[in-house]
Structures are given as C-alpha cells and as structure tokens.
Amino acid sequence: AICTSTFCAFYHLVAFALLQVGGNMSLRCLGFCGVDESVDVELLKLLGARYPRAEFGVLFREGKEGTPRYPSDEWVRDLATTAAAASPPVRLAAHLCGRRLSDLLDRGDVSWVRQHIVPLGFRRIQVNATRVNGVELPDKAAAAKNLLAAIQELQEVEWIVQANDETKELWEPLATVATPPFNAALLFDASCGCGKLSSRYPAPPANGIRCGYAGGLGPTTVVDAIRALRTGVARGRVIWLDMESGVRSMADGRDIFDIAKAAAVCKALEAESWEDRSPIMELVPPPPLPSNVQVSGHPLLAHKLTLMRDQSTPVREFRSLLREVTFHVGYEATSGLRTAQRSDVVSPSGPVPADKACRVAEMIALVPIMRAGLGMVEAMLELLPNAVVHHLGMFRARTGRPIEYYSRLPRNSTCDLAFVLEPLIATAATVSAAVSKLKGWGAGKIVVLSVLVSRAGLCELQKLHPEVTVHAVQVDDELKDDRCLLPGLGDAGDRQFGTPAGNPLSKSVLGPAFTEVCGVARGPEDADGRTAKRARVTPTMTPSPSLGPQDEPVTKVLGDLALYSGLDDIPPPSPVESSATQLTTHDGAFGPAPARMNWGAPTPELRGPVLATSRHRNQRNAIGAHSGGYSIYRALAVMSNSLDEAYTPKFGRTTPVARIGPFPKWADRKAIVTIDPYGHAISEGFAPWLERGYDVRPTIAVTKAHIELPECKDALRLGRLTADGAVLSPDGQSFVTKAAIEPVWYLPGVAERFGVPEQRLREAIFEETNSMYPELLTRHDIKLFLPPIGGMTVYIWGDPEKIPDESVELTVRVHDECNGSDVFGSDICTCRPYLTHAIEECIRTAQRGGTGIVVYFRKEGRALGEVTKYLVYNMRKRQEGGDRASEYFNCTKEVAGVTDTRFQVLMPDVLHWLGVTKIHRFISMSDMKYDAIVSTGIKIVERVEIPPEMVPSDAQVEITAKVFAGYHGGKAYEGAKDKSALDTVKGREYSAATTYGKSVTEGGGALGTAQGPGVCKRPAGPPGAVAASGRS
C-alpha cells in the first residue's frame, strides 16, 4: 500500500515526465500590445471579459503620448479604471521604451515605475531595450545589473525582458542562472519589436524561467505558430504569445488598434484550445482522494457550483448559492454528531420513548476563516443554532506562508467539535494553520467544510492532519502559477462582497494616494468626487518656498541640491481617521498611501522625506517611530497630557553648525542603508513638505561643544598633549563638532548586506520582537524601518570639511558603547582607556592640521545588552579556575548563545555619510571593524593598537583573548598570539558569597599580561594616569 500523499508526489512526477513526451502546452495569456485611443476602453473590457487570458499592453515612451500606439495619460487612467472595475479584472501590461526605460537601466531608478505604473494596476512590465524603441545602452553590463536590481526591488510585478540579439547582455544572465528570479520572464522576439514573423523559435531556457514568443503574429499566422510551438520547443511548457503589428489596421488614413483582429486571434486560439491536454495523460489516473475527504456527488450541488464558477453570476446570487451549498454540505458533515437520549419529550399523542428522542450532546464551534468563510456562517447556524462562532483572520502572504491578523479564541473555553469554514482550499496552507491553532486551543475534533478544493491541497492537509475530516462539493486537479485553483471560481471573498479587485483609481480604495499619474499632477477633488485638472508645472529650478521665521533654516548645507523643479507632485497631508485603532495595515488596502521614498535618489526632491510620525498614518513611508525606544516616553507624555500630540516642532534655528555633505555616496543606495543622509537638513531639503503641513522630523542633529576630560588634563600635565588655544585649551578643554544620529534602515539594503532575502529579514525582526511590528509582514510597499535600538554620536576634532580630502591626515576610531568602563571607569575591559587614547590621537591630528573622528555607537555589551554583559562577567569570575583568556569568548556564548551581535557590516555607513574615503590612522585592533570598513572601498593606511601600559590588570584577559582570536596586536602584543598565553593570563575570581563584608574583599588574583611571559608586570595600582583619572 502507498499513502495518498506519497502517491500524489509520484503522480506529479510521472505526469511531468509524460508532459515532456506528450506535447502538452498551455497559454497563460495572450498579449495585445499597442492599445491606444483608437479603440474604446469598453470594447477592451468586453474582449477581456469574454477571453480572460487576453492582456492589453500599453507602450510608454515620453514625447510620443497621444500618437498611434502611444496613448495619452488621460486615456491610460481611463483604461486602468475600467480594467480594475471589470470582473474578472482585465489584464494590463506596461511596455517601457525611450527615456523611461533608459533611466531605469542606466541608473537603476525604478521610482517612476513604482509611483506611476504599479498603482495603476499593471502587473507585468516589459523591457523593450532596443534602438527601434528609442533605447541606447552605452554600458550594457551595468544595465544588466540595474535591471536585476529592479527585478529584485519590485517583486510585486513580473518583469519581462525582450530577448533577441540586440538585448543579449540583458536577458542571457537570467536565462543561464541556476535559479532565476521568480518574477522574471523572457519574451523571444527575433525581430526586435519590428513585427517580422519568426522562421524558428528558440527553446525555453533549462532553468525554468517563464517564456513568451512574439514576432509577426496575427489572425492569419497565430494558428500555425501555436501548432509549431506545441509540437516543437514549447512542448510541455506554459507560455504566452504577444503581438502588436498584426492587430493594427489603416482606417481613413489612420493607424488604429483593430479590435476585430484581436477578437479573431482569440477565437482562433479558443478553437485550437488554450489548454492542450496530451492524450497520453489519460493513461495516468489521478491519485485517489485521501480517506478523510468526503466529496458530494449530488447533481444539484454540482449544478449550483457551476453557477458559482460562472463569472457572470452577480454578487447577490453568488452569496445565496454559497449559503445553499454550505447548508447541504454541512448537513452531510453533521451526520456523525454524537447525541444523547431525552426522556422528557411529550408529543401531542403522548410521551416519546427515550430511544426515539435525542439531543446533540457536543459543544460545537463554527470557525470561519475571514473573510471568505463568513459567507458560510449563516447556513451553518441554521443547522446548529446553538453553536458558538469564533473568527480567525488569516491570509496567505506572497511567500505562501499564512499570516494571522485576528484571533479571539477564548482562553478558558474550548469545544468538543469545531467546524472550520473555508470555501476554497488551494495549497491548504491557510486551513492547515487554522487547524493547528484549533488543536493547540484544545478542540476535541475538527471538521473542515469547503466548497471547492484542490487535490494537492487535500494531500498536504492529510499529510499534516490525517485525523481531520474534509467535506467538499468538487475537487480541482490544477493550481495556477499564483497558487489559485484552476479553473476555480475566483476569489470567494471578492465574489461574495463585491469588492473591487484592486481598483487603483477608485475613490473608495485609495483616495488621495496618487499625486501624479503618468506625469499629470492631481489636485484637490471637485465636489462631484472627480479630480480637478491642473496644468503640469514646467520643470524650472526654483528655490524652496520661504517659510516662517521659526522654520527658515539658519544655516544651509545642501546648496543647489535642495532646489525643487516643481511642487505640484507633493500631495496634501491626508486626515487621520481616529474612529478606530488599527492593529496593522496592508499594502493595497484602503487608506495607506505612503509618501514617495526613492532611497538613493540624487536629490531630496526625487527621494522624498522620511515620514514616521503618528500624524501621517496613511502616508507614513517608514515602519516604527522616531527616537526608537524613547518613543515610549513620548507616549507617556501624551497619555499624561504633558504633551499635545498635535504639536509641531520649529526647526529653523536647529540647523547644523557645520557643513557635512552632500557627498556622492549619499546617492548610492548600497553604500548607506542604516541612516538618512539628509536627516540633518530636513528644513532645507524638505521645506516644501514642511510648508504643506507634513511633520517631517530630523534624524540627525549637528552641534558643537567643549569637552573636558580628566585624561586630557593629565595628558597636558604629563606632556603627552600641548595646548594650542584652538583645538585644546590650557585648562584641558577640546573643541569638537558632534552629530547625534538615529538609525533609519532601508530594508532591501540591510538584507543585501547580510546576503538574505528582504522577506527573511522582515520575518526575523517581526518574530524576535514578539510581533511588535506586524507591518514588516503586511506592508511590503514600505521599505524603511526605524528600529528601536540606540543610535550613535560622532565627535569631530578639526575642520569637518577636510574629511573628504585624502591629502589631509584623518584619524578615526569606531567605538562601541561600554557604559561601565566609558563612564564609571570599570577596569574589567579596555574600553575607556582606548577611547581616551583615541581622543588624544584625534586632538594631536587636528593640531597638525588634520581631522580626528570618534564614532560612538550605542551597542552596549557587544549589542547583547548590559544585563547580558554583567551575567557574562559573573560567569567569567565564578568559573572553575577563575577568569581565563582561554574561556573569554566561550562564557559569552554560554550565556547569550552567540559571542557578538554588533554586526560591523552595518557600521561603515556613517563614515560614508561623513565623506570618508581614506583613513590615515585607524585607532582600533578589531579585525571585524577593519574588514567591514575596507570592504566598502575606504582605504586604511595604519592600524594603531592601545599602548600596553594603558591596559588595566583585569582587562589583560580580554586583550589576550582578542589578539589570539585575530585582533590586530602589532609588535606590542606578539606574546598574546602564543596559545600558552591563554592559560597563563588570568583575571579576578568571585566566590558564591553575597554578603557585602565578604564580596567587597574579593576580586584579587589577576595574573599575567597580554604581552606574554617574560614581560614585567605593571606595578599595582592605577594603570597609568589615564586609567586612574577614568576611575576618579
């Protein structure tokens, strides 16, 4: 005997092999490119409704709008509205040509596509990178990289690359890579878009990338082409066909899109069959249904399901049919209910014997999976009026993983029998997750009620939950590419509730989201709900509008970079709906319309501001809140009425005290992914947004200060430093420029740094923050995240404007916070001594005419936190043999499970923000920091270790372990590279004593130095003047 799930897998393998032999080929869609104003959009809607696989392609080429094959912006909007309102929605594809495509391939700029094409409902985008389409590519290798980046960045659309000899450098990498992007496809067109019929068709690549064919197709040629493909290279594949010239005609001297020719092509293909099922497939019987599945064979139910499948069935009738079908399926599913006898029943004719009177003896719960399952509740309540109803809100994410957004299962009450109501089961991922949740809740028995199910989904459900019974009306054998049933009945939720399938221009769906569609600015709506038309602003460089005296920036650092070409594309802030609190939001749903964010754009205007305040909930383009963890204190201030949540700060006089930037790396979306490079200049770079009423907040503040450290005074007294009255005063004060920086993460860039998909990064943060940020999973249209972690502070000695000049000496230390040492002088580590040593080096560099930088990161305890750090201290001191260099890293791993989570790969961003390209003296021994910096292209000339005399006795363990592990030690720490040093260097020991009188006397016994045996141990007492001052 073979189990059903195994047989299913075997069946699909055999079927696939037979498909390769039997010539099976299917058409996923049929593309008609070049639709324009010569055809009424209502006719396209009718043709799309009659042939749902028909797809209409719109050519976008700047300067040709309104000419044949290139429709006007207004017509495109009309088409998008009509297509989205159709049932099913009409398929649309965008064919990019000319400058729009050149910008994408030359610079990797997808902002126009993201802002103007995707919102209109185009789900496929074709790249026509040929000369006849107005595209010249001087650097095709760079264009290929930018195209791949665009494919990876905009994963919500399918990218089609026109494949021919002229575009070989673009499409060949996609055809040869082992695993192509799931949203990439190739259209083979040897004529380069000129409409010449191909004499032969290339075979689809072996890596499985989706393919289509074009070139000279039309009513008279399409049948021969489809037959040649089915018996030739496309045998066993799912492809599409595309045509343009073949469906055009001349009428009254005008070049028109001929809807009659398009209809003729559809009729011809329908006669040939969209689905070509090989007769040999009949030799392979479908796998048997799992034993726990009960499929109704009732002819009336089959009749009603047929009506439900029909796309012309109106919403009201669909709901009624679903209710009827549910009632009858539920009637069969309840045939095994447990009952108990009743002896208290009296009929009009007398008492009813107990063996003829009964009642349902089980506690029953109905659990609809929202929203589609809601339509099954009423019918089941008619059958089981005493059943309780518990709702589960779930949906399937792009990755196929179910996402739960609502659950109110009572904690202390369960049921004997739970009926899960789900009209359609495709992959079974969602229903399986619901069953698992009900099992964990404690449901005694679970029965799934459905209308239409897939064979693969049933096999999967049986494999995971073999004890669960499923009742359904029919089984579909196939799933489409998007994991939906084929032929199916559409989206059961949309069919029940009449919701528009993503109508992008419906006032009820997106409201004021579109600030500009296809280059036409949209303004306030007229009284009748339509948008008032306004003339497009001619791009002339004008300065930002003047603001009030409290908003006008006192200093400016961006120069011409802050100039705007026009202001009409900045939408007005949308009002906040406060009648309900949203648990989360979803991309594509009503309400959210995030402000433009094109990370890495060359100007503030093109990029857009970071919006993360609660005032702009619909237009936020960042997940999280400003100030990270301190946002909780803001909440307390609002809650206690100490702060008016509507208050808007005045930033005019808060502008930077020094000019930092702009630098080329600010426009490199790969170089800076963890901070906003314009974060210190928002009142300059985003003045128009502020004037419109947006609450844009700085994420960087640049100020100046005089720093007074005991170590500097000691260095003056001992002669290590000399006062010059400019950098260092005679009383030990040094003059610095300093910048406080809050993190702003560009999620695609952060994921790329770690070499993982963006989705994996989002899921990890979501899960490890205990679901604090659900929008990481529900809002893929938002790419920014303000993590609740500490930021950093940059201290600069000398002129900040000299930093980019590689001929000027630059000293740098990147320092990770250690509060116990840095502030209170704890001698268990070298943090404060190394920090003060770096400050001295920065002062001396500035006095020589150079610049010194110390970047102070808030990464306490190797970013594991101070609590974890102190736990590690206790383990180190209490382990057998005391605190030893050989166990230094092991103790951290024993406590935290990892030795370090600072991930220096994110650290160099701040150096690129400062304009650093060359570091002459790097004050650090860390190999991780050094490797992270040089890997980004920054040159380091010299690495400077901490002087041995500055290392405290108890810190010898740390320095020995680090040098042995690979830290740069120079000649001073050669001894630490010997393994014997790990066993000889020892720190203090702690006992189990907790009484103060005992514990205060512990802590002696530090032995050995990182320089190795034979080196004289430093005298007892403070480790030189530096460390002594640090503890005072």
Coordinates of C-alpha atoms in Angstrom, one line a residue, residues 545-873:
P545 CA 9.3 78.4 -0.8
S546 CA 10.1 80.8 2.0
L547 CA 8.9 79.6 5.4
G548 CA 8.1 81.4 8.6
P549 CA 11.0 83.0 10.7
Q550 CA 10.9 80.0 13.0
D551 CA 11.1 77.5 10.2
E552 CA 13.6 79.2 7.8
P553 CA 16.9 77.3 8.2
V554 CA 19.6 79.5 9.8
T555 CA 22.3 77.5 8.1
K556 CA 22.3 75.6 4.8
V557 CA 24.4 72.7 3.8
L558 CA 22.8 71.2 0.7
G559 CA 23.1 74.2 -1.7
D560 CA 21.5 73.6 -5.1
L561 CA 20.7 70.1 -4.1
A562 CA 17.7 71.5 -2.1
L563 CA 16.2 73.2 -5.2
Y564 CA 12.8 71.8 -6.4
S565 CA 11.7 71.7 -10.0
G566 CA 8.1 71.9 -9.0
L567 CA 5.8 71.5 -6.0
D568 CA 2.6 70.1 -7.5
D569 CA 3.7 66.5 -7.0
I570 CA 3.7 66.8 -3.3
P571 CA 0.2 65.7 -2.1
P572 CA -1.6 67.4 0.7
P573 CA -1.5 65.5 4.0
S574 CA -4.5 63.2 4.4
P575 CA -6.5 63.5 7.6
V576 CA -6.1 60.8 10.3
E577 CA -9.1 58.5 10.9
S578 CA -9.5 58.2 14.6
S579 CA -12.8 56.3 14.9
A580 CA -10.9 53.0 15.3
T581 CA -7.5 51.8 16.2
Q582 CA -5.8 49.7 13.5
L583 CA -3.9 46.6 14.6
T584 CA -2.0 46.8 11.4
T585 CA -2.3 48.0 7.8
H586 CA -1.9 46.2 4.5
D587 CA -0.4 47.3 1.2
G588 CA -3.0 47.7 -1.5
A589 CA -5.8 48.2 1.0
F590 CA -7.9 51.4 1.6
G591 CA -6.1 54.1 3.5
P592 CA -2.4 53.6 3.2
A593 CA -0.8 55.8 0.5
P594 CA 2.9 56.2 1.6
A595 CA 4.7 59.3 0.5
R596 CA 7.4 58.9 -2.1
M597 CA 10.6 57.2 -1.0
N598 CA 13.2 56.5 -3.6
W599 CA 16.1 55.6 -1.5
G600 CA 19.4 56.6 -3.0
A601 CA 17.9 59.2 -5.3
P602 CA 20.4 62.1 -6.1
T603 CA 18.3 64.9 -4.6
P604 CA 15.9 65.3 -1.7
E605 CA 13.1 66.2 -4.2
L606 CA 13.5 62.9 -6.1
R607 CA 13.9 60.8 -2.9
G608 CA 11.3 62.2 -0.6
P609 CA 11.3 62.7 3.2
V610 CA 11.2 60.0 5.9
L611 CA 7.7 60.2 7.4
A612 CA 7.3 58.2 10.6
T613 CA 5.1 60.3 12.9
S614 CA 1.7 59.2 14.0
R615 CA 0.2 62.3 12.4
H616 CA 0.5 60.8 8.9
R617 CA -0.7 57.2 9.5
N618 CA -1.8 56.8 5.9
Q619 CA 1.2 58.5 4.3
R620 CA 3.9 57.1 6.5
N621 CA 6.7 55.6 4.5
A622 CA 8.6 54.1 7.4
I623 CA 7.7 51.4 9.9
G624 CA 8.5 52.2 13.5
A625 CA 8.7 55.6 15.3
H626 CA 11.2 58.4 15.6
S627 CA 13.6 58.3 18.6
G628 CA 13.5 54.5 18.8
G629 CA 12.8 53.3 22.4
Y630 CA 12.4 56.9 23.5
S631 CA 9.1 56.9 21.6
I632 CA 7.6 55.1 24.6
Y633 CA 8.3 58.2 26.8
R634 CA 6.6 60.3 24.2
A635 CA 3.6 58.0 24.5
L636 CA 3.7 58.5 28.3
A637 CA 3.8 62.3 27.8
V638 CA 0.8 62.2 25.5
M639 CA -1.0 59.9 27.8
S640 CA -0.4 62.1 30.8
N641 CA -1.4 65.3 28.9
S642 CA 2.1 66.6 29.3
L643 CA 2.5 66.8 25.5
D644 CA 0.0 67.9 22.9
E645 CA 0.2 65.2 20.2
A646 CA -0.6 67.8 17.6
Y647 CA 2.4 70.0 18.4
T648 CA 4.8 70.5 15.5
P649 CA 8.4 71.5 16.4
K650 CA 10.1 74.5 14.9
F651 CA 13.4 73.6 13.3
G652 CA 14.6 76.8 11.7
R653 CA 17.3 77.5 14.4
T654 CA 18.2 73.9 14.9
T655 CA 20.1 73.5 11.6
P656 CA 23.7 72.2 11.6
V657 CA 26.6 74.2 12.9
A658 CA 29.0 72.7 10.3
R659 CA 28.7 71.7 6.7
I660 CA 28.6 68.0 6.3
G661 CA 27.9 66.8 2.7
P662 CA 26.5 66.3 0.3
F663 CA 28.7 63.5 -1.0
P664 CA 28.4 61.1 -3.9
K665 CA 27.8 58.1 -1.5
W666 CA 24.6 59.8 -0.4
A667 CA 23.1 58.8 -3.8
D668 CA 24.4 55.2 -3.5
R669 CA 21.6 53.0 -2.1
K670 CA 24.1 50.3 -1.4
A671 CA 26.6 52.4 0.5
I672 CA 24.3 53.9 3.1
V673 CA 21.4 51.8 4.3
T674 CA 21.2 52.4 8.0
I675 CA 20.9 56.2 8.3
D676 CA 19.2 59.0 6.4
P677 CA 21.9 61.1 4.8
Y678 CA 19.6 64.1 4.6
G679 CA 18.5 63.7 8.2
H680 CA 20.3 66.8 9.4
A681 CA 18.9 69.1 6.7
I682 CA 15.2 68.4 6.6
S683 CA 14.2 72.1 7.0
E684 CA 16.3 72.8 3.9
G685 CA 15.9 69.7 1.8
F686 CA 12.2 69.1 2.5
A687 CA 11.0 72.6 3.1
P688 CA 8.1 72.2 0.6
W689 CA 6.8 69.2 2.5
L690 CA 7.0 71.2 5.8
E691 CA 5.1 74.1 4.2
R692 CA 2.4 71.7 3.1
G693 CA 1.9 70.7 6.7
Y694 CA 3.9 67.5 6.9
D695 CA 5.5 66.6 10.2
V696 CA 9.0 65.7 9.0
R697 CA 11.4 65.1 11.8
P698 CA 15.2 65.2 11.8
T699 CA 17.1 62.0 12.4
I700 CA 20.5 63.7 12.7
A701 CA 21.5 66.8 14.7
V702 CA 24.9 68.5 14.3
T703 CA 26.1 70.8 17.0
K704 CA 29.4 71.8 18.7
A705 CA 30.7 71.6 22.2
H706 CA 33.7 71.9 24.5
I707 CA 34.7 68.5 26.0
E708 CA 36.6 68.4 29.3
L709 CA 38.1 65.0 30.3
P710 CA 40.3 64.3 33.3
E711 CA 42.6 62.3 31.0
C712 CA 43.2 65.3 28.8
K713 CA 44.2 67.3 31.8
D714 CA 46.5 64.6 32.9
A715 CA 48.0 64.4 29.4
L716 CA 48.7 68.1 29.5
R717 CA 50.3 67.8 32.9
L718 CA 52.4 64.8 31.8
G719 CA 53.4 66.4 28.5
R720 CA 51.6 64.0 26.2
L721 CA 49.4 66.8 24.9
T722 CA 50.2 70.5 24.4
A723 CA 47.6 73.3 24.4
D724 CA 47.3 75.4 21.3
G725 CA 44.3 77.5 22.3
A726 CA 42.3 76.4 19.2
V727 CA 41.9 72.6 19.4
L728 CA 42.9 72.2 23.0
S729 CA 42.7 74.9 25.7
P730 CA 45.3 75.3 28.5
D731 CA 42.7 74.0 31.0
G732 CA 42.2 70.8 29.1
Q733 CA 39.1 71.6 27.1
S734 CA 38.9 70.4 23.5
F735 CA 36.7 71.9 20.9
V736 CA 34.5 69.4 18.9
T737 CA 31.8 69.3 16.3
K738 CA 29.4 66.5 17.2
A739 CA 26.5 64.8 15.5
A740 CA 23.8 62.6 17.1
I741 CA 22.3 60.1 14.6
E742 CA 19.2 57.9 14.9
P743 CA 19.0 54.8 12.7
V744 CA 16.9 54.7 9.6
W745 CA 17.1 51.3 7.9
Y746 CA 16.5 50.7 4.2
L747 CA 15.4 47.1 4.5
P748 CA 16.4 45.9 1.0
G749 CA 19.9 47.3 1.5
V750 CA 20.2 45.8 5.0
A751 CA 19.1 42.4 3.8
E752 CA 21.6 42.6 0.9
R753 CA 24.4 43.3 3.4
F754 CA 23.6 40.0 5.1
G755 CA 23.1 38.1 1.9
V756 CA 19.5 37.2 2.7
P757 CA 16.1 37.9 1.0
E758 CA 14.3 41.0 2.3
Q759 CA 11.4 38.8 3.4
R760 CA 13.7 36.8 5.7
L761 CA 14.9 39.9 7.3
R762 CA 11.4 41.2 7.9
E763 CA 10.2 37.9 9.3
A764 CA 13.2 37.6 11.7
I765 CA 12.7 41.1 13.1
F766 CA 9.0 40.5 13.4
E767 CA 9.4 37.2 15.3
E768 CA 12.3 38.3 17.5
T769 CA 10.5 41.4 18.6
N770 CA 7.5 39.3 19.6
S771 CA 5.3 40.7 16.8
M772 CA 5.9 44.3 17.7
Y773 CA 5.9 45.4 14.0
P774 CA 3.3 43.5 12.0
E775 CA 3.7 45.9 9.1
L776 CA 7.0 44.3 8.4
L777 CA 4.9 41.4 7.0
T778 CA 1.8 43.3 5.8
R779 CA 3.4 46.4 4.2
H780 CA 5.9 45.4 1.6
D781 CA 5.3 48.8 0.0
I782 CA 7.2 50.4 2.9
K783 CA 10.9 49.8 2.7
L784 CA 12.1 51.9 5.6
F785 CA 12.3 50.8 9.3
L786 CA 13.2 52.8 12.3
P787 CA 14.5 50.2 14.7
P788 CA 14.1 50.7 18.4
I789 CA 17.9 50.5 19.0
G790 CA 20.4 53.0 20.1
G791 CA 21.9 55.3 17.5
M792 CA 25.4 56.8 17.5
T793 CA 27.3 60.1 18.2
V794 CA 30.1 61.4 16.0
Y795 CA 32.8 63.6 17.6
I796 CA 35.0 65.6 15.2
W797 CA 38.2 67.4 16.2
G798 CA 39.4 69.8 13.5
D799 CA 37.6 71.0 10.4
P800 CA 34.8 68.6 9.2
E801 CA 35.0 69.9 5.7
K802 CA 38.5 68.5 5.3
I803 CA 37.3 64.9 5.9
P804 CA 36.8 64.1 2.2
D805 CA 40.3 65.4 1.3
E806 CA 42.6 62.3 1.1
S807 CA 45.7 64.5 1.3
V808 CA 44.7 65.7 4.8
E809 CA 45.5 63.4 7.7
L810 CA 42.5 61.7 9.2
T811 CA 42.4 59.7 12.4
V812 CA 39.4 57.6 13.2
R813 CA 38.1 55.4 16.0
V814 CA 34.8 53.5 15.8
H815 CA 33.9 52.8 19.5
D816 CA 31.1 50.6 20.7
E817 CA 29.5 51.7 24.0
C818 CA 30.6 50.3 27.3
N819 CA 28.9 52.2 30.0
G820 CA 30.6 50.6 32.9
S821 CA 34.1 51.5 31.6
D822 CA 33.4 54.5 29.5
V823 CA 31.5 56.4 32.2
F824 CA 32.4 54.8 35.5
G825 CA 36.0 53.5 34.8
S826 CA 35.4 49.8 35.4
D827 CA 38.8 48.1 34.8
I828 CA 37.5 44.7 33.5
C829 CA 37.9 46.0 29.9
T830 CA 40.0 48.4 27.8
C831 CA 37.1 50.5 26.6
R832 CA 37.7 53.8 28.4
P833 CA 41.4 53.7 28.1
Y834 CA 41.2 53.0 24.4
L835 CA 38.6 55.7 24.0
T836 CA 40.6 58.3 25.8
H837 CA 43.7 57.3 23.9
A838 CA 41.8 57.8 20.6
I839 CA 40.7 61.2 21.8
E840 CA 44.3 62.2 22.4
E841 CA 45.3 60.9 19.0
C842 CA 42.4 62.9 17.4
I843 CA 43.5 66.1 19.2
R844 CA 47.1 65.7 18.0
T845 CA 45.9 65.1 14.5
A846 CA 43.7 68.2 14.5
Q847 CA 46.6 70.2 15.9
R848 CA 48.7 69.0 12.9
G849 CA 46.1 70.4 10.5
G850 CA 44.2 67.2 10.0
T851 CA 40.9 65.9 11.4
G852 CA 40.0 63.3 14.1
I853 CA 36.8 61.4 14.3
V854 CA 35.4 59.2 17.1
V855 CA 32.1 57.4 16.3
Y856 CA 30.4 56.3 19.5
F857 CA 27.9 53.5 18.8
R858 CA 25.2 52.6 21.3
K859 CA 25.9 48.9 21.2
E860 CA 26.2 48.0 24.8
G861 CA 27.8 44.7 25.7
R862 CA 28.5 43.8 22.0
A863 CA 24.9 44.7 21.3
L864 CA 23.8 42.0 23.6
G865 CA 22.8 44.5 26.3
E866 CA 24.2 45.5 29.7
V867 CA 22.2 42.8 31.6
T868 CA 23.8 40.1 29.4
K869 CA 27.2 41.6 29.8
Y870 CA 27.0 41.6 33.6
L871 CA 25.8 38.0 33.6
V872 CA 28.8 37.1 31.5
Y873 CA 31.1 38.9 34.0

